[in-house]
Amino acid sequence: EVTLVESGGGLVQAGGSLRLSCKASGFSLDEADVGWYRQAPGKERENIGCRLIKKRFTHYEEAVKGRFAISTDNAKNEVYLEMNSLKPDDTATYYCTMGPECTPHYWGQGTQVTVSS
């Protein structure tokens, strides 16, 4: 069974940093495309970025490019989202995903990030 469990969310001031973790089980990270989505109150869920394992490429949406970074620890089977220079607009529930070519087939339960101004 594939499961994704996020952690690391919280309250942070604008300009601060936060690192989210996603513990994956039921599959190996060195064989899967993984990514992060977020959903702000009243808005649709949006993709932040995705790591394409076979293409050895990580894609980021413009809103977070240069501020956020996706990484993995294959030994721990964990995915990370390092978030820097956070803005109030980054306030959202963040979801870890897994699926081919960044089409999410599996979702975590989400972790809340709140950025205060």
Backbone as XML, in Angstrom:
<?xml version="1.0"?>
<chain id="A" units="angstrom">
  <residue number="1" name="GLU">
    <atom name="N" x="0.850" y="-1.194" z="0.000"/>
    <atom name="CA" x="0.000" y="0.000" z="0.000"/>
    <atom name="C" x="0.883" y="1.239" z="0.000"/>
  </residue>
  <residue number="2" name="VAL">
    <atom name="N" x="0.575" y="2.153" z="-0.901"/>
    <atom name="CA" x="1.316" y="3.415" z="-0.981"/>
    <atom name="C" x="0.757" y="4.399" z="0.029"/>
  </residue>
  <residue number="3" name="THR">
    <atom name="N" x="1.623" y="4.957" z="0.840"/>
    <atom name="CA" x="1.214" y="6.020" z="1.747"/>
    <atom name="C" x="2.233" y="7.145" z="1.712"/>
  </residue>
  <residue number="4" name="LEU">
    <atom name="N" x="1.742" y="8.349" z="1.923"/>
    <atom name="CA" x="2.567" y="9.560" z="1.989"/>
    <atom name="C" x="2.123" y="10.329" z="3.225"/>
  </residue>
  <residue number="5" name="VAL">
    <atom name="N" x="3.066" y="10.656" z="4.085"/>
    <atom name="CA" x="2.727" y="11.354" z="5.328"/>
    <atom name="C" x="3.606" y="12.585" z="5.455"/>
  </residue>
  <residue number="6" name="GLU">
    <atom name="N" x="2.976" y="13.763" z="5.381"/>
    <atom name="CA" x="3.708" y="15.020" z="5.483"/>
    <atom name="C" x="3.854" y="15.454" z="6.930"/>
  </residue>
  <residue number="7" name="SER">
    <atom name="N" x="4.885" y="16.244" z="7.166"/>
    <atom name="CA" x="5.102" y="16.855" z="8.477"/>
    <atom name="C" x="5.954" y="18.101" z="8.283"/>
  </residue>
  <residue number="8" name="GLY">
    <atom name="N" x="6.027" y="18.913" z="9.338"/>
    <atom name="CA" x="6.908" y="20.068" z="9.287"/>
    <atom name="C" x="6.221" y="21.394" z="9.083"/>
  </residue>
  <residue number="9" name="GLY">
    <atom name="N" x="4.911" y="21.379" z="8.888"/>
    <atom name="CA" x="4.202" y="22.639" z="8.717"/>
    <atom name="C" x="4.154" y="23.425" z="10.011"/>
  </residue>
  <residue number="10" name="GLY">
    <atom name="N" x="3.726" y="24.682" z="9.905"/>
    <atom name="CA" x="3.632" y="25.509" z="11.093"/>
    <atom name="C" x="3.465" y="26.958" z="10.737"/>
  </residue>
  <residue number="11" name="LEU">
    <atom name="N" x="3.679" y="27.804" z="11.734"/>
    <atom name="CA" x="3.566" y="29.253" z="11.577"/>
    <atom name="C" x="4.953" y="29.858" z="11.474"/>
  </residue>
  <residue number="12" name="VAL">
    <atom name="N" x="5.148" y="30.694" z="10.471"/>
    <atom name="CA" x="6.448" y="31.328" z="10.263"/>
    <atom name="C" x="6.227" y="32.767" z="9.809"/>
  </residue>
  <residue number="13" name="GLN">
    <atom name="N" x="7.151" y="33.642" z="10.148"/>
    <atom name="CA" x="7.045" y="35.032" z="9.714"/>
    <atom name="C" x="7.492" y="35.182" z="8.267"/>
  </residue>
  <residue number="14" name="ALA">
    <atom name="N" x="6.966" y="36.185" z="7.612"/>
    <atom name="CA" x="7.375" y="36.471" z="6.236"/>
    <atom name="C" x="8.892" y="36.667" z="6.180"/>
  </residue>
  <residue number="15" name="GLY">
    <atom name="N" x="9.478" y="36.096" z="5.152"/>
    <atom name="CA" x="10.928" y="36.147" z="5.007"/>
    <atom name="C" x="11.633" y="34.956" z="5.622"/>
  </residue>
  <residue number="16" name="GLY">
    <atom name="N" x="10.901" y="34.167" z="6.383"/>
    <atom name="CA" x="11.486" y="33.017" z="7.063"/>
    <atom name="C" x="11.540" y="31.788" z="6.188"/>
  </residue>
  <residue number="17" name="SER">
    <atom name="N" x="11.987" y="30.698" z="6.804"/>
    <atom name="CA" x="12.144" y="29.438" z="6.084"/>
    <atom name="C" x="11.463" y="28.305" z="6.837"/>
  </residue>
  <residue number="18" name="LEU">
    <atom name="N" x="11.151" y="27.269" z="6.083"/>
    <atom name="CA" x="10.520" y="26.087" z="6.666"/>
    <atom name="C" x="10.863" y="24.900" z="5.788"/>
  </residue>
  <residue number="19" name="ARG">
    <atom name="N" x="11.032" y="23.736" z="6.381"/>
    <atom name="CA" x="11.256" y="22.534" z="5.595"/>
    <atom name="C" x="10.167" y="21.522" z="5.894"/>
  </residue>
  <residue number="20" name="LEU">
    <atom name="N" x="9.474" y="21.122" z="4.842"/>
    <atom name="CA" x="8.466" y="20.088" z="4.962"/>
    <atom name="C" x="9.075" y="18.733" z="4.616"/>
  </residue>
  <residue number="21" name="SER">
    <atom name="N" x="8.598" y="17.711" z="5.301"/>
    <atom name="CA" x="9.041" y="16.342" z="5.036"/>
    <atom name="C" x="7.850" y="15.499" z="4.622"/>
  </residue>
  <residue number="22" name="CYS">
    <atom name="N" x="8.133" y="14.491" z="3.831"/>
    <atom name="CA" x="7.094" y="13.559" z="3.400"/>
    <atom name="C" x="7.684" y="12.156" z="3.479"/>
  </residue>
  <residue number="23" name="LYS">
    <atom name="N" x="7.147" y="11.362" z="4.395"/>
    <atom name="CA" x="7.598" y="9.982" z="4.534"/>
    <atom name="C" x="6.798" y="9.113" z="3.583"/>
  </residue>
  <residue number="24" name="ALA">
    <atom name="N" x="7.497" y="8.453" z="2.668"/>
    <atom name="CA" x="6.840" y="7.605" z="1.677"/>
    <atom name="C" x="6.995" y="6.142" z="2.051"/>
  </residue>
  <residue number="25" name="SER">
    <atom name="N" x="5.972" y="5.365" z="1.777"/>
    <atom name="CA" x="6.058" y="3.923" z="1.976"/>
    <atom name="C" x="5.235" y="3.227" z="0.903"/>
  </residue>
  <residue number="26" name="GLY">
    <atom name="N" x="5.596" y="1.980" z="0.627"/>
    <atom name="CA" x="4.892" y="1.210" z="-0.395"/>
    <atom name="C" x="5.507" y="1.326" z="-1.773"/>
  </residue>
  <residue number="27" name="PHE">
    <atom name="N" x="6.548" y="2.150" z="-1.899"/>
    <atom name="CA" x="7.259" y="2.279" z="-3.158"/>
    <atom name="C" x="8.626" y="2.863" z="-2.847"/>
  </residue>
  <residue number="28" name="SER">
    <atom name="N" x="9.509" y="2.819" z="-3.841"/>
    <atom name="CA" x="10.856" y="3.342" z="-3.661"/>
    <atom name="C" x="10.997" y="4.672" z="-4.378"/>
  </residue>
  <residue number="29" name="LEU">
    <atom name="N" x="11.585" y="5.644" z="-3.684"/>
    <atom name="CA" x="11.732" y="6.975" z="-4.271"/>
    <atom name="C" x="12.672" y="6.981" z="-5.478"/>
  </residue>
  <residue number="30" name="ASP">
    <atom name="N" x="13.572" y="6.017" z="-5.577"/>
    <atom name="CA" x="14.482" y="6.027" z="-6.722"/>
    <atom name="C" x="13.837" y="5.432" z="-7.975"/>
  </residue>
  <residue number="31" name="GLU">
    <atom name="N" x="12.519" y="5.168" z="-7.885"/>
    <atom name="CA" x="11.799" y="4.654" z="-9.051"/>
    <atom name="C" x="10.536" y="5.455" z="-9.351"/>
  </residue>
  <residue number="32" name="ALA">
    <atom name="N" x="10.314" y="6.554" z="-8.630"/>
    <atom name="CA" x="9.028" y="7.248" z="-8.754"/>
    <atom name="C" x="9.195" y="8.754" z="-8.913"/>
  </residue>
  <residue number="33" name="ASP">
    <atom name="N" x="8.246" y="9.344" z="-9.639"/>
    <atom name="CA" x="8.154" y="10.802" z="-9.727"/>
    <atom name="C" x="7.363" y="11.299" z="-8.523"/>
  </residue>
  <residue number="34" name="VAL">
    <atom name="N" x="7.930" y="12.271" z="-7.828"/>
    <atom name="CA" x="7.261" y="12.819" z="-6.649"/>
    <atom name="C" x="7.206" y="14.335" z="-6.748"/>
  </residue>
  <residue number="35" name="GLY">
    <atom name="N" x="6.223" y="14.912" z="-6.080"/>
    <atom name="CA" x="6.094" y="16.361" z="-6.144"/>
    <atom name="C" x="5.316" y="16.913" z="-4.973"/>
  </residue>
  <residue number="36" name="TRP">
    <atom name="N" x="5.091" y="18.207" z="-5.038"/>
    <atom name="CA" x="4.342" y="18.916" z="-4.000"/>
    <atom name="C" x="3.275" y="19.796" z="-4.646"/>
  </residue>
  <residue number="37" name="TYR">
    <atom name="N" x="2.113" y="19.813" z="-4.013"/>
    <atom name="CA" x="1.010" y="20.690" z="-4.372"/>
    <atom name="C" x="0.676" y="21.523" z="-3.133"/>
  </residue>
  <residue number="38" name="ARG">
    <atom name="N" x="-0.096" y="22.575" z="-3.348"/>
    <atom name="CA" x="-0.611" y="23.337" z="-2.219"/>
    <atom name="C" x="-1.996" y="23.862" z="-2.554"/>
  </residue>
  <residue number="39" name="GLN">
    <atom name="N" x="-2.754" y="24.124" z="-1.502"/>
    <atom name="CA" x="-4.090" y="24.681" z="-1.670"/>
    <atom name="C" x="-4.311" y="25.748" z="-0.615"/>
  </residue>
  <residue number="40" name="ALA">
    <atom name="N" x="-4.515" y="26.963" z="-1.081"/>
    <atom name="CA" x="-4.799" y="28.074" z="-0.196"/>
    <atom name="C" x="-6.303" y="28.182" z="0.012"/>
  </residue>
  <residue number="41" name="PRO">
    <atom name="N" x="-6.737" y="28.786" z="1.101"/>
    <atom name="CA" x="-8.176" y="28.930" z="1.359"/>
    <atom name="C" x="-8.882" y="29.630" z="0.207"/>
  </residue>
  <residue number="42" name="GLY">
    <atom name="N" x="-9.959" y="29.023" z="-0.283"/>
    <atom name="CA" x="-10.738" y="29.624" z="-1.351"/>
    <atom name="C" x="-10.134" y="29.507" z="-2.730"/>
  </residue>
  <residue number="43" name="LYS">
    <atom name="N" x="-9.024" y="28.802" z="-2.841"/>
    <atom name="CA" x="-8.358" y="28.664" z="-4.138"/>
    <atom name="C" x="-8.249" y="27.202" z="-4.535"/>
  </residue>
  <residue number="44" name="GLU">
    <atom name="N" x="-7.990" y="26.978" z="-5.826"/>
    <atom name="CA" x="-7.813" y="25.624" z="-6.307"/>
    <atom name="C" x="-6.428" y="25.102" z="-5.909"/>
  </residue>
  <residue number="45" name="ARG">
    <atom name="N" x="-6.345" y="23.786" z="-5.841"/>
    <atom name="CA" x="-5.059" y="23.162" z="-5.549"/>
    <atom name="C" x="-4.117" y="23.403" z="-6.726"/>
  </residue>
  <residue number="46" name="GLU">
    <atom name="N" x="-2.864" y="23.765" z="-6.426"/>
    <atom name="CA" x="-1.920" y="24.076" z="-7.483"/>
    <atom name="C" x="-0.623" y="23.305" z="-7.297"/>
  </residue>
  <residue number="47" name="ASN">
    <atom name="N" x="-0.015" y="22.993" z="-8.424"/>
    <atom name="CA" x="1.261" y="22.303" z="-8.383"/>
    <atom name="C" x="2.368" y="23.290" z="-8.026"/>
  </residue>
  <residue number="48" name="ILE">
    <atom name="N" x="3.287" y="22.856" z="-7.189"/>
    <atom name="CA" x="4.453" y="23.683" z="-6.845"/>
    <atom name="C" x="5.657" y="23.217" z="-7.643"/>
  </residue>
  <residue number="49" name="GLY">
    <atom name="N" x="5.858" y="21.933" z="-7.665"/>
    <atom name="CA" x="7.001" y="21.394" z="-8.369"/>
    <atom name="C" x="6.986" y="19.891" z="-8.336"/>
  </residue>
  <residue number="50" name="CYS">
    <atom name="N" x="7.824" y="19.293" z="-9.186"/>
    <atom name="CA" x="7.836" y="17.843" z="-9.292"/>
    <atom name="C" x="9.214" y="17.372" z="-9.728"/>
  </residue>
  <residue number="51" name="ARG">
    <atom name="N" x="9.656" y="16.290" z="-9.119"/>
    <atom name="CA" x="10.938" y="15.694" z="-9.495"/>
    <atom name="C" x="10.668" y="14.496" z="-10.399"/>
  </residue>
  <residue number="52" name="LEU">
    <atom name="N" x="11.219" y="14.581" z="-11.612"/>
    <atom name="CA" x="11.074" y="13.507" z="-12.589"/>
    <atom name="C" x="12.311" y="12.637" z="-12.510"/>
  </residue>
  <residue number="53" name="ILE">
    <atom name="N" x="12.166" y="11.431" z="-11.988"/>
    <atom name="CA" x="13.334" y="10.616" z="-11.666"/>
    <atom name="C" x="14.081" y="10.155" z="-12.907"/>
  </residue>
  <residue number="54" name="LYS">
    <atom name="N" x="13.370" y="9.712" z="-13.948"/>
    <atom name="CA" x="14.054" y="9.188" z="-15.134"/>
    <atom name="C" x="14.697" y="10.296" z="-15.941"/>
  </residue>
  <residue number="55" name="LYS">
    <atom name="N" x="14.063" y="11.450" z="-15.970"/>
    <atom name="CA" x="14.601" y="12.577" z="-16.721"/>
    <atom name="C" x="15.621" y="13.353" z="-15.917"/>
  </residue>
  <residue number="56" name="ARG">
    <atom name="N" x="15.750" y="12.994" z="-14.642"/>
    <atom name="CA" x="16.708" y="13.681" z="-13.763"/>
    <atom name="C" x="16.502" y="15.187" z="-13.810"/>
  </residue>
  <residue number="57" name="PHE">
    <atom name="N" x="15.236" y="15.582" z="-13.661"/>
    <atom name="CA" x="14.872" y="16.991" z="-13.775"/>
    <atom name="C" x="13.806" y="17.302" z="-12.745"/>
  </residue>
  <residue number="58" name="THR">
    <atom name="N" x="13.941" y="18.455" z="-12.135"/>
    <atom name="CA" x="12.934" y="18.928" z="-11.199"/>
    <atom name="C" x="12.323" y="20.201" z="-11.726"/>
  </residue>
  <residue number="59" name="HIS">
    <atom name="N" x="11.013" y="20.175" z="-11.863"/>
    <atom name="CA" x="10.274" y="21.329" z="-12.372"/>
    <atom name="C" x="9.698" y="22.132" z="-11.213"/>
  </residue>
  <residue number="60" name="TYR">
    <atom name="N" x="9.722" y="23.456" z="-11.321"/>
    <atom name="CA" x="9.120" y="24.344" z="-10.321"/>
    <atom name="C" x="8.202" y="25.334" z="-11.014"/>
  </residue>
  <residue number="61" name="GLU">
    <atom name="N" x="7.078" y="25.635" z="-10.374"/>
    <atom name="CA" x="6.204" y="26.679" z="-10.877"/>
    <atom name="C" x="6.847" y="28.036" z="-10.618"/>
  </residue>
  <residue number="62" name="GLU">
    <atom name="N" x="6.467" y="29.009" z="-11.447"/>
    <atom name="CA" x="7.090" y="30.328" z="-11.364"/>
    <atom name="C" x="6.937" y="30.973" z="-9.997"/>
  </residue>
  <residue number="63" name="ALA">
    <atom name="N" x="5.815" y="30.744" z="-9.352"/>
    <atom name="CA" x="5.538" y="31.406" z="-8.074"/>
    <atom name="C" x="6.547" y="31.033" z="-6.994"/>
  </residue>
  <residue number="64" name="VAL">
    <atom name="N" x="7.207" y="29.885" z="-7.155"/>
    <atom name="CA" x="8.118" y="29.427" z="-6.099"/>
    <atom name="C" x="9.546" y="29.228" z="-6.610"/>
  </residue>
  <residue number="65" name="LYS">
    <atom name="N" x="9.748" y="29.394" z="-7.891"/>
    <atom name="CA" x="11.071" y="29.149" z="-8.471"/>
    <atom name="C" x="12.110" y="30.051" z="-7.832"/>
  </residue>
  <residue number="66" name="GLY">
    <atom name="N" x="13.218" y="29.471" z="-7.431"/>
    <atom name="CA" x="14.279" y="30.227" z="-6.785"/>
    <atom name="C" x="14.128" y="30.346" z="-5.278"/>
  </residue>
  <residue number="67" name="ARG">
    <atom name="N" x="12.943" y="30.012" z="-4.763"/>
    <atom name="CA" x="12.712" y="30.080" z="-3.311"/>
    <atom name="C" x="12.506" y="28.699" z="-2.692"/>
  </residue>
  <residue number="68" name="PHE">
    <atom name="N" x="11.896" y="27.798" z="-3.439"/>
    <atom name="CA" x="11.582" y="26.452" z="-2.940"/>
    <atom name="C" x="12.468" y="25.433" z="-3.637"/>
  </residue>
  <residue number="69" name="ALA">
    <atom name="N" x="12.764" y="24.352" z="-2.937"/>
    <atom name="CA" x="13.574" y="23.285" z="-3.538"/>
    <atom name="C" x="13.081" y="21.931" z="-3.054"/>
  </residue>
  <residue number="70" name="ILE">
    <atom name="N" x="12.968" y="20.994" z="-3.987"/>
    <atom name="CA" x="12.559" y="19.625" z="-3.669"/>
    <atom name="C" x="13.806" y="18.750" z="-3.626"/>
  </residue>
  <residue number="71" name="SER">
    <atom name="N" x="13.898" y="17.941" z="-2.607"/>
    <atom name="CA" x="15.004" y="16.995" z="-2.515"/>
    <atom name="C" x="14.490" y="15.686" z="-1.926"/>
  </residue>
  <residue number="72" name="THR">
    <atom name="N" x="15.308" y="14.662" z="-2.011"/>
    <atom name="CA" x="14.912" y="13.362" z="-1.466"/>
    <atom name="C" x="16.078" y="12.726" z="-0.727"/>
  </residue>
  <residue number="73" name="ASP">
    <atom name="N" x="15.744" y="11.875" z="0.215"/>
    <atom name="CA" x="16.715" y="11.020" z="0.885"/>
    <atom name="C" x="16.242" y="9.598" z="0.618"/>
  </residue>
  <residue number="74" name="ASN">
    <atom name="N" x="16.855" y="8.957" z="-0.365"/>
    <atom name="CA" x="16.380" y="7.637" z="-0.767"/>
    <atom name="C" x="16.579" y="6.599" z="0.329"/>
  </residue>
  <residue number="75" name="ALA">
    <atom name="N" x="17.590" y="6.777" z="1.150"/>
    <atom name="CA" x="17.823" y="5.822" z="2.236"/>
    <atom name="C" x="16.675" y="5.856" z="3.247"/>
  </residue>
  <residue number="76" name="LYS">
    <atom name="N" x="16.147" y="7.057" z="3.482"/>
    <atom name="CA" x="15.027" y="7.201" z="4.416"/>
    <atom name="C" x="13.674" y="7.123" z="3.701"/>
  </residue>
  <residue number="77" name="ASN">
    <atom name="N" x="13.710" y="7.120" z="2.375"/>
    <atom name="CA" x="12.487" y="7.168" z="1.560"/>
    <atom name="C" x="11.642" y="8.386" z="1.930"/>
  </residue>
  <residue number="78" name="GLU">
    <atom name="N" x="12.295" y="9.527" z="1.999"/>
    <atom name="CA" x="11.608" y="10.763" z="2.348"/>
    <atom name="C" x="11.826" y="11.820" z="1.260"/>
  </residue>
  <residue number="79" name="VAL">
    <atom name="N" x="10.806" y="12.644" z="1.088"/>
    <atom name="CA" x="10.853" y="13.769" z="0.165"/>
    <atom name="C" x="10.781" y="15.042" z="1.000"/>
  </residue>
  <residue number="80" name="TYR">
    <atom name="N" x="11.508" y="16.053" z="0.591"/>
    <atom name="CA" x="11.541" y="17.311" z="1.331"/>
    <atom name="C" x="11.164" y="18.472" z="0.423"/>
  </residue>
  <residue number="81" name="LEU">
    <atom name="N" x="10.575" y="19.491" z="1.049"/>
    <atom name="CA" x="10.334" y="20.756" z="0.370"/>
    <atom name="C" x="10.940" y="21.838" z="1.234"/>
  </residue>
  <residue number="82" name="GLU">
    <atom name="N" x="12.059" y="22.367" z="0.778"/>
    <atom name="CA" x="12.729" y="23.460" z="1.472"/>
    <atom name="C" x="12.135" y="24.757" z="0.957"/>
  </residue>
  <residue number="83" name="MET">
    <atom name="N" x="11.606" y="25.564" z="1.875"/>
    <atom name="CA" x="10.937" y="26.807" z="1.498"/>
    <atom name="C" x="11.658" y="27.979" z="2.135"/>
  </residue>
  <residue number="84" name="ASN">
    <atom name="N" x="12.109" y="28.906" z="1.322"/>
    <atom name="CA" x="12.822" y="30.082" z="1.796"/>
    <atom name="C" x="12.117" y="31.353" z="1.340"/>
  </residue>
  <residue number="85" name="SER">
    <atom name="N" x="12.473" y="32.454" z="1.973"/>
    <atom name="CA" x="11.881" y="33.759" z="1.621"/>
    <atom name="C" x="10.364" y="33.650" z="1.542"/>
  </residue>
  <residue number="86" name="LEU">
    <atom name="N" x="9.775" y="33.073" z="2.554"/>
    <atom name="CA" x="8.335" y="32.834" z="2.544"/>
    <atom name="C" x="7.549" y="34.134" z="2.570"/>
  </residue>
  <residue number="87" name="LYS">
    <atom name="N" x="6.409" y="34.094" z="1.882"/>
    <atom name="CA" x="5.522" y="35.241" z="1.780"/>
    <atom name="C" x="4.145" y="34.847" z="2.320"/>
  </residue>
  <residue number="88" name="PRO">
    <atom name="N" x="3.348" y="35.839" z="2.733"/>
    <atom name="CA" x="1.983" y="35.509" z="3.175"/>
    <atom name="C" x="1.194" y="34.734" z="2.123"/>
  </residue>
  <residue number="89" name="ASP">
    <atom name="N" x="1.458" y="34.993" z="0.837"/>
    <atom name="CA" x="0.763" y="34.278" z="-0.236"/>
    <atom name="C" x="1.118" y="32.793" z="-0.284"/>
  </residue>
  <residue number="90" name="ASP">
    <atom name="N" x="2.162" y="32.395" z="0.424"/>
    <atom name="CA" x="2.525" y="30.977" z="0.481"/>
    <atom name="C" x="1.688" y="30.213" z="1.504"/>
  </residue>
  <residue number="91" name="THR">
    <atom name="N" x="0.865" y="30.932" z="2.254"/>
    <atom name="CA" x="0.000" y="30.274" z="3.229"/>
    <atom name="C" x="-0.943" y="29.309" z="2.525"/>
  </residue>
  <residue number="92" name="ALA">
    <atom name="N" x="-0.894" y="28.041" z="2.931"/>
    <atom name="CA" x="-1.691" y="27.001" z="2.266"/>
    <atom name="C" x="-1.495" y="25.675" z="2.993"/>
  </residue>
  <residue number="93" name="THR">
    <atom name="N" x="-2.292" y="24.711" z="2.587"/>
    <atom name="CA" x="-2.035" y="23.333" z="2.986"/>
    <atom name="C" x="-1.189" y="22.699" z="1.893"/>
  </residue>
  <residue number="94" name="TYR">
    <atom name="N" x="-0.097" y="22.091" z="2.291"/>
    <atom name="CA" x="0.863" y="21.528" z="1.348"/>
    <atom name="C" x="0.738" y="20.004" z="1.323"/>
  </residue>
  <residue number="95" name="TYR">
    <atom name="N" x="0.739" y="19.462" z="0.095"/>
    <atom name="CA" x="0.526" y="18.032" z="-0.096"/>
    <atom name="C" x="1.700" y="17.424" z="-0.855"/>
  </residue>
  <residue number="96" name="CYS">
    <atom name="N" x="2.137" y="16.291" z="-0.416"/>
    <atom name="CA" x="3.125" y="15.481" z="-1.114"/>
    <atom name="C" x="2.381" y="14.545" z="-2.064"/>
  </residue>
  <residue number="97" name="THR">
    <atom name="N" x="2.928" y="14.351" z="-3.276"/>
    <atom name="CA" x="2.248" y="13.503" z="-4.249"/>
    <atom name="C" x="3.219" y="12.536" z="-4.911"/>
  </residue>
  <residue number="98" name="MET">
    <atom name="N" x="2.687" y="11.486" z="-5.490"/>
    <atom name="CA" x="3.474" y="10.529" z="-6.266"/>
    <atom name="C" x="2.649" y="10.089" z="-7.459"/>
  </residue>
  <residue number="99" name="GLY">
    <atom name="N" x="3.315" y="10.019" z="-8.629"/>
    <atom name="CA" x="2.636" y="9.559" z="-9.827"/>
    <atom name="C" x="3.502" y="9.806" z="-11.037"/>
  </residue>
  <residue number="100" name="PRO">
    <atom name="N" x="3.301" y="9.066" z="-12.117"/>
    <atom name="CA" x="4.147" y="9.181" z="-13.302"/>
    <atom name="C" x="4.018" y="10.524" z="-14.001"/>
  </residue>
  <residue number="101" name="GLU">
    <atom name="N" x="5.152" y="11.036" z="-14.442"/>
    <atom name="CA" x="5.198" y="12.308" z="-15.177"/>
    <atom name="C" x="4.482" y="13.422" z="-14.412"/>
  </residue>
  <residue number="102" name="CYS">
    <atom name="N" x="4.579" y="13.369" z="-13.108"/>
    <atom name="CA" x="4.023" y="14.399" z="-12.221"/>
    <atom name="C" x="2.512" y="14.465" z="-12.233"/>
  </residue>
  <residue number="103" name="THR">
    <atom name="N" x="1.855" y="13.446" z="-12.709"/>
    <atom name="CA" x="0.404" y="13.342" z="-12.550"/>
    <atom name="C" x="0.149" y="12.606" z="-11.247"/>
  </residue>
  <residue number="104" name="PRO">
    <atom name="N" x="-0.351" y="13.304" z="-10.249"/>
    <atom name="CA" x="-0.460" y="12.660" z="-8.936"/>
    <atom name="C" x="-1.501" y="11.548" z="-8.885"/>
  </residue>
  <residue number="105" name="HIS">
    <atom name="N" x="-1.038" y="10.362" z="-8.521"/>
    <atom name="CA" x="-1.940" y="9.237" z="-8.305"/>
    <atom name="C" x="-2.174" y="9.016" z="-6.816"/>
  </residue>
  <residue number="106" name="TYR">
    <atom name="N" x="-1.236" y="9.485" z="-6.017"/>
    <atom name="CA" x="-1.324" y="9.334" z="-4.570"/>
    <atom name="C" x="-1.043" y="10.676" z="-3.911"/>
  </residue>
  <residue number="107" name="TRP">
    <atom name="N" x="-1.772" y="10.910" z="-2.798"/>
    <atom name="CA" x="-1.654" y="12.162" z="-2.064"/>
    <atom name="C" x="-1.438" y="11.877" z="-0.583"/>
  </residue>
  <residue number="108" name="GLY">
    <atom name="N" x="-0.700" y="12.757" z="0.051"/>
    <atom name="CA" x="-0.637" y="12.726" z="1.495"/>
    <atom name="C" x="-1.847" y="13.451" z="2.066"/>
  </residue>
  <residue number="109" name="GLN">
    <atom name="N" x="-1.891" y="13.524" z="3.398"/>
    <atom name="CA" x="-3.034" y="14.150" z="4.056"/>
    <atom name="C" x="-2.888" y="15.664" z="4.145"/>
  </residue>
  <residue number="110" name="GLY">
    <atom name="N" x="-1.690" y="16.164" z="3.901"/>
    <atom name="CA" x="-1.449" y="17.600" z="3.915"/>
    <atom name="C" x="-0.899" y="18.099" z="5.237"/>
  </residue>
  <residue number="111" name="THR">
    <atom name="N" x="-0.159" y="19.190" z="5.146"/>
    <atom name="CA" x="0.357" y="19.864" z="6.340"/>
    <atom name="C" x="0.186" y="21.366" z="6.141"/>
  </residue>
  <residue number="112" name="GLN">
    <atom name="N" x="-0.263" y="22.050" z="7.183"/>
    <atom name="CA" x="-0.611" y="23.464" z="7.076"/>
    <atom name="C" x="0.623" y="24.344" z="7.269"/>
  </residue>
  <residue number="113" name="VAL">
    <atom name="N" x="0.775" y="25.309" z="6.370"/>
    <atom name="CA" x="1.819" y="26.321" z="6.485"/>
    <atom name="C" x="1.140" y="27.687" z="6.526"/>
  </residue>
  <residue number="114" name="THR">
    <atom name="N" x="1.451" y="28.457" z="7.536"/>
    <atom name="CA" x="0.893" y="29.798" z="7.679"/>
    <atom name="C" x="2.042" y="30.791" z="7.776"/>
  </residue>
  <residue number="115" name="VAL">
    <atom name="N" x="2.025" y="31.786" z="6.888"/>
    <atom name="CA" x="3.077" y="32.801" z="6.870"/>
    <atom name="C" x="2.457" y="34.124" z="7.304"/>
  </residue>
  <residue number="116" name="SER">
    <atom name="N" x="2.947" y="34.667" z="8.386"/>
    <atom name="CA" x="2.413" y="35.915" z="8.905"/>
    <atom name="C" x="3.200" y="37.100" z="8.348"/>
  </residue>
  <residue number="117" name="SER">
    <atom name="N" x="2.504" y="38.212" z="8.166"/>
    <atom name="CA" x="3.161" y="39.405" z="7.600"/>
    <atom name="C" x="3.763" y="40.268" z="8.681"/>
  </residue>
</chain>
